[in-house]
Short mmCIF file of C-alpha atoms and ligand atoms in Angstrom, two decimals:
data_model
loop_
_atom_site.label_atom_id
_atom_site.label_comp_id
_atom_site.label_asym_id
_atom_site.label_seq_id
_atom_site.Cartn_x
_atom_site.Cartn_y
_atom_site.Cartn_z
CA UNK A 797 24.03 -19.42 8.87
CA UNK A 798 26.29 -17.08 7.41
CA UNK A 799 25.06 -14.00 6.25
CA UNK A 800 26.05 -10.65 5.48
CA UNK A 801 24.32 -8.43 7.93
CA UNK A 802 23.47 -4.60 6.80
CA UNK A 803 24.96 -2.44 9.50
CA UNK A 804 22.87 0.94 9.99
CA UNK A 805 23.39 3.60 12.58
CA UNK A 806 19.66 4.22 13.56
CA UNK A 807 17.68 5.28 16.57
CA UNK A 808 15.57 2.71 18.32
CA UNK A 809 12.57 4.20 16.73
CA UNK A 810 14.28 3.80 13.05
CA UNK A 811 15.09 0.36 14.22
CA UNK A 812 11.66 -0.43 14.86
CA UNK A 813 10.43 1.26 11.63
CA UNK A 814 12.86 -0.75 9.82
CA UNK A 815 11.58 -4.11 11.43
CA UNK A 816 8.13 -3.63 10.71
CA UNK A 817 9.38 -2.43 7.20
CA UNK A 818 11.41 -5.84 6.83
CA UNK A 819 8.48 -7.73 8.34
CA UNK A 820 6.47 -6.71 5.31
CA UNK A 821 3.53 -5.17 7.35
CA UNK A 822 0.46 -4.70 5.47
CA UNK A 823 -1.41 -1.98 7.52
CA UNK A 824 0.05 0.63 10.06
CA UNK A 825 -2.39 2.72 11.62
CA UNK A 826 -1.25 5.07 14.19
CA UNK A 827 -1.40 8.66 16.02
CA UNK A 828 1.78 10.61 16.73
CA UNK A 829 2.85 10.75 20.37
CA UNK A 830 6.18 11.63 21.74
CA UNK A 831 8.63 9.85 21.99
CA UNK A 832 6.90 7.49 19.51
CA UNK A 833 6.29 9.82 16.47
CA UNK A 834 9.55 9.05 14.46
CA UNK A 835 8.76 5.48 14.16
CA UNK A 836 5.57 6.29 12.27
CA UNK A 837 7.27 9.22 10.36
CA UNK A 838 9.83 6.64 9.01
CA UNK A 839 7.34 4.38 8.12
CA UNK A 840 5.42 7.22 6.02
CA UNK A 841 8.87 8.07 4.52
CA UNK A 842 9.17 4.46 3.54
CA UNK A 843 5.50 4.61 1.66
CA UNK A 844 6.42 8.15 0.45
CA UNK A 845 9.87 6.89 -1.25
CA UNK A 846 8.05 3.86 -2.74
CA UNK A 847 10.39 1.63 -0.53
CA UNK A 848 7.59 -0.66 0.42
CA UNK A 849 4.97 -2.38 -1.58
CA UNK A 850 1.83 -3.18 -0.15
CA UNK A 851 1.64 -1.04 2.97
CA UNK A 852 -1.45 0.75 3.74
CA UNK A 853 -0.93 3.65 6.31
CA UNK A 854 -3.95 4.82 7.97
CA UNK A 855 -4.33 7.91 9.60
CA UNK A 856 -6.32 7.94 12.52
CA UNK A 857 -7.66 10.58 14.87
CA UNK A 858 -6.64 9.01 18.23
CA UNK A 859 -4.79 5.87 19.45
CA UNK A 860 -8.17 4.31 20.31
CA UNK A 861 -8.79 4.39 16.74
CA UNK A 862 -5.42 3.41 15.92
CA UNK A 863 -5.84 0.04 17.58
CA UNK A 864 -9.27 -0.27 16.04
CA UNK A 865 -7.98 -0.06 12.68
CA UNK A 866 -5.44 -2.47 13.34
CA UNK A 867 -7.84 -5.10 14.79
CA UNK A 868 -10.05 -4.62 11.70
CA UNK A 869 -7.04 -5.10 9.28
CA UNK A 870 -5.83 -7.93 11.15
CA UNK A 871 -9.35 -9.71 11.18
CA UNK A 872 -9.37 -9.36 7.46
CA UNK A 873 -5.94 -11.33 7.46
CA UNK A 874 -3.49 -8.46 7.05
CA UNK A 875 -0.26 -8.29 9.12
CA UNK A 876 -0.79 -4.84 11.19
CA UNK A 877 1.63 -2.88 13.06
CA UNK A 878 1.22 0.26 15.41
CA UNK A 879 3.37 2.14 17.75
CA UNK A 880 2.58 4.59 20.78
CA UNK A 881 3.81 5.70 24.28
CA UNK A 882 2.27 6.39 27.69
CA UNK A 883 -1.26 8.41 27.43
CA UNK A 884 -1.70 6.94 24.04
CA UNK A 885 -1.35 3.78 25.17
CA UNK A 886 -3.62 4.36 28.02
CA UNK A 887 -6.14 5.58 25.32
CA UNK A 888 -5.87 2.19 23.61
CA UNK A 889 -6.54 0.29 26.58
CA UNK A 890 -10.07 -0.76 25.84
CA UNK A 891 -8.96 -1.76 22.26
CA UNK A 892 -6.15 -4.01 23.62
CA UNK A 893 -8.55 -6.45 24.96
CA UNK A 894 -10.59 -6.68 21.76
CA UNK A 895 -7.48 -7.59 20.04
CA UNK A 896 -6.28 -10.33 22.36
CA UNK A 897 -9.82 -11.64 22.73
CA UNK A 898 -10.40 -11.75 19.11
CA UNK A 899 -7.02 -13.71 19.11
CA UNK A 900 -5.16 -11.18 16.54
CA UNK A 901 -1.59 -11.13 16.13
CA UNK A 902 -1.08 -7.36 15.91
CA UNK A 903 2.27 -6.20 17.12
CA UNK A 904 2.74 -2.89 18.62
CA UNK A 905 5.89 -1.02 19.43
CA UNK A 906 5.57 0.96 22.89
CA UNK A 907 8.17 3.80 23.66
CA UNK A 908 7.88 3.53 27.45
CA UNK A 909 7.27 6.96 28.85
CA UNK A 910 5.95 8.00 32.21
CA UNK A 911 2.40 8.72 32.75
CA UNK A 912 1.26 12.20 33.51
CA UNK A 913 0.85 14.13 35.83
CA UNK A 914 3.49 15.84 36.20
CA UNK A 915 3.48 15.78 32.40
CA UNK A 916 6.79 13.84 31.35
CA UNK A 917 7.99 12.49 28.16
CA UNK A 918 11.02 10.57 29.92
CA UNK A 919 11.30 6.68 30.22
CA UNK A 920 9.33 4.87 32.75
CA UNK A 921 7.53 1.33 32.39
CA UNK A 922 4.25 1.87 34.16
CA UNK A 923 2.44 2.52 31.04
CA UNK A 924 3.04 -0.75 29.70
CA UNK A 925 3.15 -2.78 32.71
CA UNK A 926 -0.55 -1.08 33.18
CA UNK A 927 -1.36 -3.13 30.36
CA UNK A 928 -0.21 -6.33 32.01
CA UNK A 929 -3.88 -8.03 32.09
CA UNK A 930 -4.80 -7.31 28.60
CA UNK A 931 -3.71 -10.64 27.05
CA UNK A 932 -1.02 -9.20 25.33
CA UNK A 933 2.56 -10.53 25.12
CA UNK A 934 5.47 -8.26 26.22
CA UNK A 935 9.06 -8.08 25.15
CA UNK A 936 11.40 -5.47 26.53
CA UNK A 937 14.36 -4.51 24.58
CA UNK A 938 17.34 -3.51 26.25
CA UNK A 939 19.09 -1.89 23.14
CA UNK A 940 18.38 -0.73 19.51
CA UNK A 941 19.35 -3.99 18.21
CA UNK A 942 16.78 -5.87 20.38
CA UNK A 943 14.02 -3.50 19.30
CA UNK A 944 14.73 -4.50 15.52
CA UNK A 945 15.02 -8.25 16.63
CA UNK A 946 12.32 -8.07 19.10
CA UNK A 947 9.84 -7.01 16.40
CA UNK A 948 10.78 -9.77 13.97
CA UNK A 949 10.43 -12.31 16.69
CA UNK A 950 7.09 -10.66 18.25
CA UNK A 951 5.37 -11.21 14.60
CA UNK A 952 6.36 -15.12 14.42
CA UNK A 953 5.46 -15.59 18.18
CA UNK A 954 2.19 -13.84 17.65
CA UNK A 955 1.17 -15.18 14.61
CA UNK A 956 1.93 -18.92 15.93
CA UNK A 957 -0.03 -18.55 18.80
CA UNK A 958 -2.48 -15.97 17.65
CA UNK A 959 -2.21 -13.46 20.39
CA UNK A 960 -1.03 -9.85 20.15
CA UNK A 961 2.60 -8.55 21.27
CA UNK A 962 4.10 -5.39 22.12
CA UNK A 963 7.83 -4.71 21.95
CA UNK A 964 8.82 -2.22 24.21
CA UNK A 965 11.83 0.17 24.35
CA UNK A 966 12.53 2.98 26.52
CA UNK A 967 11.86 6.72 25.68
CA UNK A 968 14.80 8.58 24.50
CA UNK A 969 17.33 6.38 25.87
CA UNK A 970 16.53 3.97 22.85
CA UNK A 971 14.07 5.69 21.11
CA UNK A 972 16.15 8.64 20.06
CA UNK A 973 19.90 7.40 20.34
CA UNK A 974 21.66 6.30 17.73
CA UNK A 975 23.60 3.12 17.75
CA UNK A 976 24.79 0.29 15.10
CA UNK A 977 22.07 -1.95 14.25
CA UNK A 978 22.65 -5.39 12.32
CA UNK A 979 19.76 -5.69 9.78
CA UNK A 980 18.91 -8.70 8.03
CA UNK A 981 18.69 -9.09 4.37
CA UNK A 982 14.97 -8.93 3.13
CA UNK A 983 15.26 -12.54 1.74
CA UNK A 984 16.26 -14.04 5.25
CA UNK A 985 13.67 -12.07 6.88
CA UNK A 986 11.09 -13.46 4.51
CA UNK A 987 12.67 -16.94 5.33
CA UNK A 988 12.26 -16.49 9.22
CA UNK A 989 8.90 -14.77 8.78
CA UNK A 990 6.75 -16.24 6.05
CA UNK A 991 3.28 -14.75 5.40
CA UNK A 992 0.81 -14.67 7.81
CA UNK A 993 -1.58 -17.56 7.77
CA UNK A 994 -4.78 -16.33 9.90
CA UNK A 995 -6.74 -18.38 12.19
CA UNK A 996 -9.66 -16.77 10.37
CA UNK A 997 -10.33 -13.95 8.09
CA UNK A 998 -13.45 -11.56 7.87
CA UNK A 999 -12.67 -11.46 3.73
CA UNK A 1000 -13.39 -14.82 3.24
CA UNK A 1001 -16.80 -14.55 1.95
CA UNK A 1002 -17.68 -18.19 1.53
CA UNK A 1003 -17.59 -18.61 5.33
CA UNK A 1004 -18.89 -15.17 6.73
CA UNK A 1005 -18.55 -14.80 10.38
CA UNK A 1006 -19.08 -12.54 13.10
CA UNK A 1007 -16.26 -11.45 15.24
CA UNK A 1008 -16.83 -10.17 18.86
CA UNK A 1009 -20.10 -11.58 19.37
CA UNK A 1010 -22.06 -11.26 22.85
CA UNK A 1011 -20.80 -14.32 25.25
CA UNK A 1012 -23.10 -15.12 27.87
CA UNK A 1013 -21.96 -16.77 31.53
CA UNK A 1014 -22.15 -19.93 29.52
CA UNK A 1015 -19.46 -19.70 27.06
CA UNK A 1016 -17.30 -16.67 28.02
CA UNK A 1017 -15.27 -18.48 30.76
CA UNK A 1018 -14.14 -21.06 27.89
CA UNK A 1019 -12.47 -18.29 25.98
CA UNK A 1020 -10.70 -16.38 28.69
CA UNK A 1021 -9.18 -19.98 29.29
CA UNK A 1022 -8.18 -20.59 25.65
CA UNK A 1023 -6.26 -17.08 25.86
CA UNK A 1024 -4.14 -18.37 28.90
CA UNK A 1025 -3.60 -21.54 27.10
CA UNK A 1026 -2.25 -19.68 24.44
CA UNK A 1027 0.02 -17.75 26.55
CA UNK A 1028 1.02 -20.82 28.18
CA UNK A 1029 2.06 -22.36 24.83
CA UNK A 1030 3.89 -19.12 23.74
CA UNK A 1031 6.61 -19.95 26.48
CA UNK A 1032 7.54 -22.76 24.15
CA UNK A 1033 7.28 -21.05 21.09
CA UNK A 1034 9.36 -17.96 22.45
CA UNK A 1035 12.05 -20.12 23.27
CA UNK A 1036 11.99 -21.96 19.98
CA UNK A 1037 11.83 -19.07 17.74
CA UNK A 1038 14.35 -17.39 20.12
CA UNK A 1039 16.63 -20.17 19.11
CA UNK A 1040 15.81 -20.33 15.37
CA UNK A 1041 16.64 -16.50 15.30
CA UNK A 1042 19.84 -17.14 16.65
CA UNK A 1043 20.89 -20.18 14.60
CA UNK A 1044 19.89 -17.98 11.69
CA UNK A 1045 21.21 -14.61 12.40
CA UNK A 1046 23.61 -15.19 15.43
CA UNK A 1047 21.76 -13.50 18.23
CA UNK A 1048 20.13 -16.35 20.48
CA UNK A 1049 17.03 -15.32 22.20
CA UNK A 1050 16.14 -18.62 23.72
CA UNK A 1051 16.41 -17.31 27.34
CA UNK A 1052 12.93 -15.51 28.18
CA UNK A 1053 15.49 -14.21 31.31
CA UNK A 1054 18.72 -13.63 29.81
CA UNK A 1055 21.78 -14.53 32.40
CA UNK A 1056 24.66 -12.49 32.72
CA UNK A 1057 27.64 -13.67 35.02
CA UNK A 1058 24.89 -15.47 37.07
CA UNK A 1059 26.59 -18.90 37.28
CA UNK A 1060 28.55 -18.39 40.63
CA UNK A 1061 26.73 -15.31 42.05
CA UNK A 1062 25.51 -14.83 45.37
CA UNK A 1063 23.02 -12.24 44.28
CA UNK A 1064 21.67 -10.95 41.04
CA UNK A 1065 20.11 -7.57 39.65
CA UNK A 1066 16.93 -8.19 37.95
CA UNK A 1067 15.24 -5.71 35.77
CA UNK A 1068 13.73 -5.10 32.31
CA UNK A 1069 14.83 -2.92 29.25
CA UNK A 1070 17.27 -0.54 28.84
CA UNK A 1071 18.69 -0.18 32.39
CA UNK A 1072 20.00 -3.54 32.19
CA UNK A 1073 22.66 -2.28 29.89
CA UNK A 1074 23.76 -0.24 32.91
CA UNK A 1075 23.24 -3.33 35.07
CA UNK A 1076 25.68 -5.46 33.05
CA UNK A 1077 28.25 -2.95 32.88
CA UNK A 1078 28.21 -2.36 36.65
CA UNK A 1079 28.18 -6.27 36.99
CA UNK A 1080 31.56 -6.33 35.05
CA UNK A 1081 32.82 -3.32 37.44
CA UNK A 1082 31.68 -4.92 40.54
CA UNK A 1083 33.38 -8.69 39.69
CA UNK A 1084 36.63 -6.54 39.24
CA UNK A 1085 36.12 -5.37 42.83
CA UNK A 1086 35.31 -9.12 44.24
CA UNK A 1087 31.51 -9.02 44.39
CA UNK A 1088 30.10 -12.25 43.13
CA UNK A 1089 27.07 -10.77 41.46
CA UNK A 1090 25.16 -11.22 37.98
CA UNK A 1091 22.44 -9.71 36.23
CA UNK A 1092 18.77 -11.36 35.13
CA UNK A 1093 17.14 -9.45 32.25
CA UNK A 1094 13.61 -10.41 31.93
CA UNK A 1095 12.98 -10.03 28.43
CA UNK A 1096 9.53 -11.40 28.46
CA UNK A 1097 7.37 -10.21 30.94
CA UNK A 1098 4.11 -11.85 29.46
CA UNK A 1099 4.25 -14.78 29.15
CA UNK A 1100 5.89 -14.53 32.35
CA UNK A 1101 8.77 -16.63 32.72
CA UNK A 1102 8.05 -18.48 35.87
CA UNK A 1103 10.39 -21.92 35.37
CA UNK A 1104 13.21 -19.66 34.74
CA UNK A 1105 13.04 -17.47 37.59
CA UNK A 1106 12.71 -20.60 39.86
CA UNK A 1107 15.83 -21.96 38.40
CA UNK A 1108 17.77 -18.68 38.84
CA UNK A 1109 16.34 -18.23 42.29
CA UNK A 1110 17.31 -21.81 43.36
CA UNK A 1111 20.84 -20.99 42.91
CA UNK A 1112 21.39 -17.31 44.57
CA UNK A 1113 21.00 -15.77 47.91
CA UNK A 1114 19.48 -12.85 46.90
CA UNK A 1115 17.52 -10.78 44.06
CA UNK A 1116 17.62 -7.21 43.92
CA UNK A 1117 14.59 -6.25 41.80
CA UNK A 1118 14.90 -3.02 39.83
CA UNK A 1119 11.78 -1.76 38.63
CA UNK A 1120 11.40 1.53 36.72
CA UNK A 1121 7.60 1.22 37.37
CA UNK A 1122 5.35 1.45 40.43
CA UNK A 1123 2.06 -0.05 41.49
CA UNK A 1124 0.44 2.21 43.78
CA UNK A 1125 -0.71 0.84 47.01
CA UNK A 1126 1.62 -2.04 46.72
CA UNK A 1127 5.18 -2.34 45.16
CA UNK A 1128 7.16 -2.46 41.88
CA UNK A 1129 5.32 -4.32 39.33
CA UNK A 1130 8.13 -6.91 38.52
CA UNK A 1131 9.34 -7.45 42.17
CA UNK A 1132 5.51 -8.50 42.91
CA UNK A 1133 5.43 -10.83 40.01
CA UNK A 1134 8.75 -12.54 41.13
CA UNK A 1135 7.65 -12.56 44.77
CA UNK A 1136 4.40 -14.38 43.74
CA UNK A 1137 6.08 -16.87 41.45
CA UNK A 1138 8.69 -17.96 44.20
CA UNK A 1139 5.91 -18.26 46.96
CA UNK A 1140 4.85 -21.77 46.22
CA UNK A 1141 8.28 -22.97 45.44
CA UNK A 1142 11.19 -24.20 47.71
CA UNK A 1143 13.47 -21.10 46.44
CA UNK A 1144 13.57 -18.44 48.77
CA UNK A 1145 16.41 -15.96 48.41
CA UNK A 1146 16.17 -12.69 50.00
CA UNK A 1147 14.36 -10.36 47.69
CA UNK A 1148 14.45 -6.88 47.88
CA UNK A 1149 12.69 -4.27 45.72
CA UNK A 1150 14.59 -0.99 44.32
CA UNK A 1151 12.35 1.55 42.80
CA UNK A 1152 14.53 3.31 40.41
CA UNK A 1153 14.65 5.78 37.35
CA UNK A 1154 10.98 6.69 37.47
CA UNK A 1155 10.31 9.68 34.97
CA UNK A 1156 13.48 9.35 33.35
CA UNK A 1157 15.78 9.75 36.32
CA UNK A 1158 19.24 8.85 35.59
CA UNK A 1159 20.49 5.16 36.84
CA UNK A 1160 24.00 4.72 36.55
CA UNK A 1161 26.66 2.14 37.19
CA UNK A 1162 27.39 3.96 40.48
CA UNK A 1163 23.85 3.45 41.64
CA UNK A 1164 24.03 -0.33 40.79
CA UNK A 1165 27.35 -0.49 43.04
CA UNK A 1166 25.61 1.24 45.93
CA UNK A 1167 22.69 -1.26 45.49
CA UNK A 1168 25.33 -4.01 45.39
CA UNK A 1169 26.51 -2.69 48.82
CA UNK A 1170 23.19 -2.64 50.37
CA UNK A 1171 22.14 -6.16 49.14
CA UNK A 1172 25.58 -7.55 50.36
CA UNK A 1173 24.79 -6.11 53.74
CA UNK A 1174 21.11 -7.36 54.04
CA UNK A 1175 22.46 -11.05 52.83
CA UNK A 1176 25.18 -11.03 55.67
CA UNK A 1177 22.66 -9.86 58.11
CA UNK A 1178 19.86 -12.40 56.78
CA UNK A 1179 17.11 -9.90 56.85
CA UNK A 1180 15.69 -7.12 54.90
CA UNK A 1181 15.93 -3.52 56.00
CA UNK A 1182 12.93 -2.18 53.85
CA UNK A 1183 11.28 -4.33 51.42
CA UNK A 1184 10.53 -1.27 48.83
CA UNK A 1185 13.45 1.10 48.53
CA UNK A 1186 12.47 4.43 46.96
CA UNK A 1187 16.25 4.64 45.76
CA UNK A 1188 16.56 7.99 44.53
CA UNK A 1189 14.07 9.81 46.99
CA UNK A 1190 15.56 13.12 48.19
CA UNK A 1191 15.64 12.75 51.81
CA UNK B 399 -12.75 -23.23 9.79
CA UNK B 400 -14.56 -23.90 13.44
CA UNK B 401 -17.02 -21.40 14.39
CA UNK B 402 -19.41 -21.53 16.95
CA UNK B 403 -22.06 -22.82 14.38
CA UNK B 404 -19.87 -24.88 12.05
CA UNK B 405 -22.42 -25.74 9.02
CA UNK B 406 -25.67 -24.35 9.48
CA UNK B 407 -28.38 -26.82 8.29
CA UNK B 408 -32.19 -26.37 7.69
CA UNK B 409 -33.80 -25.92 11.08
CA UNK B 410 -32.35 -24.85 14.35
CA UNK B 411 -30.28 -27.34 16.36
CA UNK B 412 -29.39 -25.72 19.78
CA UNK B 413 -25.82 -26.21 20.20
CA UNK B 414 -24.34 -26.87 23.65
CA UNK B 415 -20.66 -27.21 23.84
CA UNK B 416 -19.85 -29.69 26.55
CA UNK B 417 -15.74 -29.36 26.99
CA UNK B 418 -13.60 -26.63 26.11
CA UNK B 419 -11.93 -28.32 23.36
CA UNK B 420 -15.25 -28.04 21.37
CA UNK B 421 -14.84 -24.22 21.33
CA UNK B 422 -13.10 -22.49 18.55
CA UNK B 423 -9.93 -20.69 19.57
CA UNK B 424 -11.52 -17.28 18.74
CA UNK B 425 -14.91 -16.20 19.54
CA UNK B 426 -16.05 -16.48 16.31
CA UNK B 427 -19.63 -17.15 14.97
CA UNK B 428 -22.32 -16.84 12.28
CA UNK B 429 -24.59 -14.36 14.59
CA UNK B 430 -24.11 -11.59 17.10
CA UNK B 431 -24.31 -13.86 20.17
CA UNK B 432 -22.14 -17.03 20.68
CA UNK B 433 -24.72 -19.55 21.38
CA UNK B 434 -28.22 -18.18 21.97
CA UNK B 435 -31.68 -18.34 20.69
CA UNK B 436 -32.47 -14.76 19.80
CA UNK B 437 -35.78 -15.91 18.20
CA UNK B 438 -37.95 -14.96 21.54
CA UNK B 439 -36.58 -11.25 21.26
CA UNK B 440 -38.91 -10.38 18.21
CA UNK B 441 -42.31 -8.52 17.95
CA UNK B 442 -42.18 -8.48 14.00
CA UNK B 443 -41.26 -11.24 11.68
CA UNK B 444 -39.83 -11.42 7.95
CA UNK B 445 -41.60 -13.26 5.56
CA UNK B 446 -40.16 -13.80 2.17
CA UNK B 447 -42.26 -13.43 -0.91
CA UNK B 448 -40.18 -16.11 -3.40
CA UNK B 449 -41.93 -14.36 -6.37
CA UNK B 450 -40.19 -11.37 -5.86
CA UNK B 451 -36.71 -12.99 -4.70
CA UNK B 452 -33.77 -12.88 -7.38
CA UNK B 453 -31.72 -14.99 -4.97
CA UNK B 454 -29.15 -12.11 -4.83
CA UNK B 455 -28.71 -13.38 -0.90
CA UNK B 456 -28.05 -9.62 0.37
CA UNK B 457 -30.40 -10.57 2.85
CA UNK B 458 -27.90 -13.73 4.10
CA UNK B 459 -25.10 -11.55 4.26
CA UNK B 460 -26.70 -8.72 6.16
CA UNK B 461 -28.36 -10.71 8.76
CA UNK B 462 -26.63 -10.28 12.21
CA UNK B 463 -27.79 -13.59 13.48
CA UNK B 464 -27.31 -17.07 11.56
CA UNK B 465 -31.09 -16.67 10.82
CA UNK B 466 -31.09 -16.63 7.13
CA UNK B 467 -30.02 -19.85 5.24
CA UNK B 468 -29.83 -20.60 1.49
CA UNK B 469 -32.33 -23.61 0.97
CA UNK B 470 -31.76 -26.32 -1.69
CA UNK B 471 -34.08 -24.78 -4.12
CA UNK B 472 -32.01 -21.59 -4.05
CA UNK B 473 -34.38 -19.56 -2.03
CA UNK B 474 -33.76 -18.14 1.39
CA UNK B 475 -35.30 -19.58 4.44
CA UNK B 476 -35.34 -18.11 7.75
CA UNK B 477 -34.69 -19.74 10.88
CA UNK B 478 -37.16 -18.44 13.20
CA UNK B 479 -35.29 -19.54 16.27
CA UNK B 480 -32.35 -17.03 15.81
CA UNK B 481 -34.40 -14.32 13.94
CA UNK B 482 -34.67 -11.52 16.43
CA UNK B 483 -36.90 -9.34 14.07
CA UNK B 484 -34.64 -6.45 13.55
CA UNK B 485 -35.86 -5.92 9.99
CA UNK B 486 -32.34 -5.44 8.43
CA UNK B 487 -33.12 -8.20 5.60
CA UNK B 488 -36.29 -6.48 4.79
CA UNK B 489 -34.63 -3.26 4.62
CA UNK B 490 -31.70 -4.37 2.60
CA UNK B 491 -33.77 -6.72 -0.18
CA UNK B 492 -33.33 -4.88 -3.36
CA UNK B 493 -36.58 -6.28 -4.83
CA UNK B 494 -38.87 -5.97 -1.66
CA UNK B 495 -38.95 -9.24 -1.38
CA UNK B 496 -39.33 -9.40 2.39
CA UNK B 497 -41.91 -7.77 4.34
CA UNK B 498 -42.14 -7.29 8.34
CA UNK B 499 -45.35 -8.41 9.62
CA UNK B 500 -46.46 -8.45 13.29
CA UNK B 501 -46.12 -11.63 14.77
CA UNK B 502 -48.84 -13.46 16.34
CA UNK B 503 -48.22 -15.53 19.10
S1 SF4 C 2039 -32.26 -9.92 -0.48
FE1 SF4 C 2039 -34.12 -10.18 -1.33
S2 SF4 C 2039 -33.96 -10.80 -3.39
FE2 SF4 C 2039 -32.03 -11.10 -2.50
S3 SF4 C 2039 -32.09 -13.16 -1.80
FE3 SF4 C 2039 -32.82 -12.21 0.12
S4 SF4 C 2039 -34.93 -12.11 -0.51
FE4 SF4 C 2039 -34.05 -12.70 -2.26
S1 SF4 C 2040 -35.11 -9.67 10.58
FE1 SF4 C 2040 -34.11 -10.55 9.08
S2 SF4 C 2040 -32.05 -9.55 9.36
FE2 SF4 C 2040 -33.15 -9.45 11.22
S3 SF4 C 2040 -32.67 -11.36 12.40
FE3 SF4 C 2040 -34.22 -12.02 11.18
S4 SF4 C 2040 -33.94 -12.62 9.40
FE4 SF4 C 2040 -32.20 -11.76 10.29
#
């Protein structure tokens, strides 16, 4: 489809706010936390300027309440949105289960920020990945454009499978850095994302219901299975929605793992979020220097793109998993997932974990080059030096 | 809409769901528990006096269990298999048509 995008120079946070506006969200409940605050400030500005109709902002006293308010609004049939970061997301944790369990398609932007202590406001994925098992879908954005596109797609996917979704962007690297974002004219967004059709609503007074009832051992199990079934369905829906988005707006998101120059690659760098922009740039540099490398950017972490990872792993000799996160007592979280997927398959490339960029530490093209040298040596030797490499550690 | 109770008819029918496909997508019900007879929890029992009842159905709205149903004659009936004796209906009834009485077992 030919259309004229509206180009704006915005921060990642403003991109999120515009996407929420264009998605015609009806209820926003949020509590300010660095570096998420400017998302909510921008939405408040839309309201005070009269730029949005039919949007109720609910000021709350904590993130736990923010999610509770979104749950109430969503159960009543509204399109609900919120945003948070780090400790705020941790405080919401309990409520995240209520949202997915009640099958409410709430969309939330999490601005990835390191968990304290030490107190930190910089980028780190451990906050969102710690919510892995809450039944929320997770989309990781590489740049401001993907924050905007991600929010619109997340609503569509969420409302199709009736599960909530998180769109994740990195603290400061995206949240406060300005870039050109191509926004979509409202009437086309409306076409892509029609009004929500809720599974049920609390405001259907002819059919009163209770949500969140007590479930005994005889029934609880079946509802867990239903969530997993919806997650599994989401894989198909994500690809369809990503394809439709591409056909309508020119940016194709049908791959749950975006592959960059992987076709003839000996080994690939796999990771999520903004650091993959750096990796792609490094891949170009390394290719010039004769390395046959590629990048595999995991866009959706939940549901996890198992089949796509398997296809990738069949065709490469090595995978360097770059984790800007850590699960204490084990290893990087993406690494853990990737190894788990490949165990019962016939694809067993050498797979190594590099812990990078925790708490906002710089991760540069030069770092990727060093990792490439290390990976090359490992593949030539045919064995790992260490499985989990604390890459930046001062030794 | 598929809830765990579907359309509640007069008198209790214990619902046993045999396959996962019979479950609704979300755990939505007409009561505070999914499938459970809550009737054996109570000590007090609500009794409706139809002379005072004005058919406002406030009790029906407030009952946290699927215990109150609307009878064909328009008055409210109480399904004692589900009534847990909480007394909310008696408290909310604007005409005091419902009284809580000690249950004789
Ligand atoms: S609340 Fe009282 S008056 Fe109203 S329907 Fe129930 S019993 Fe009747
Ligand atoms: S006492 Fe009244 S409100 Fe409580 S469960 Fe029984 S019928 Fe419902």
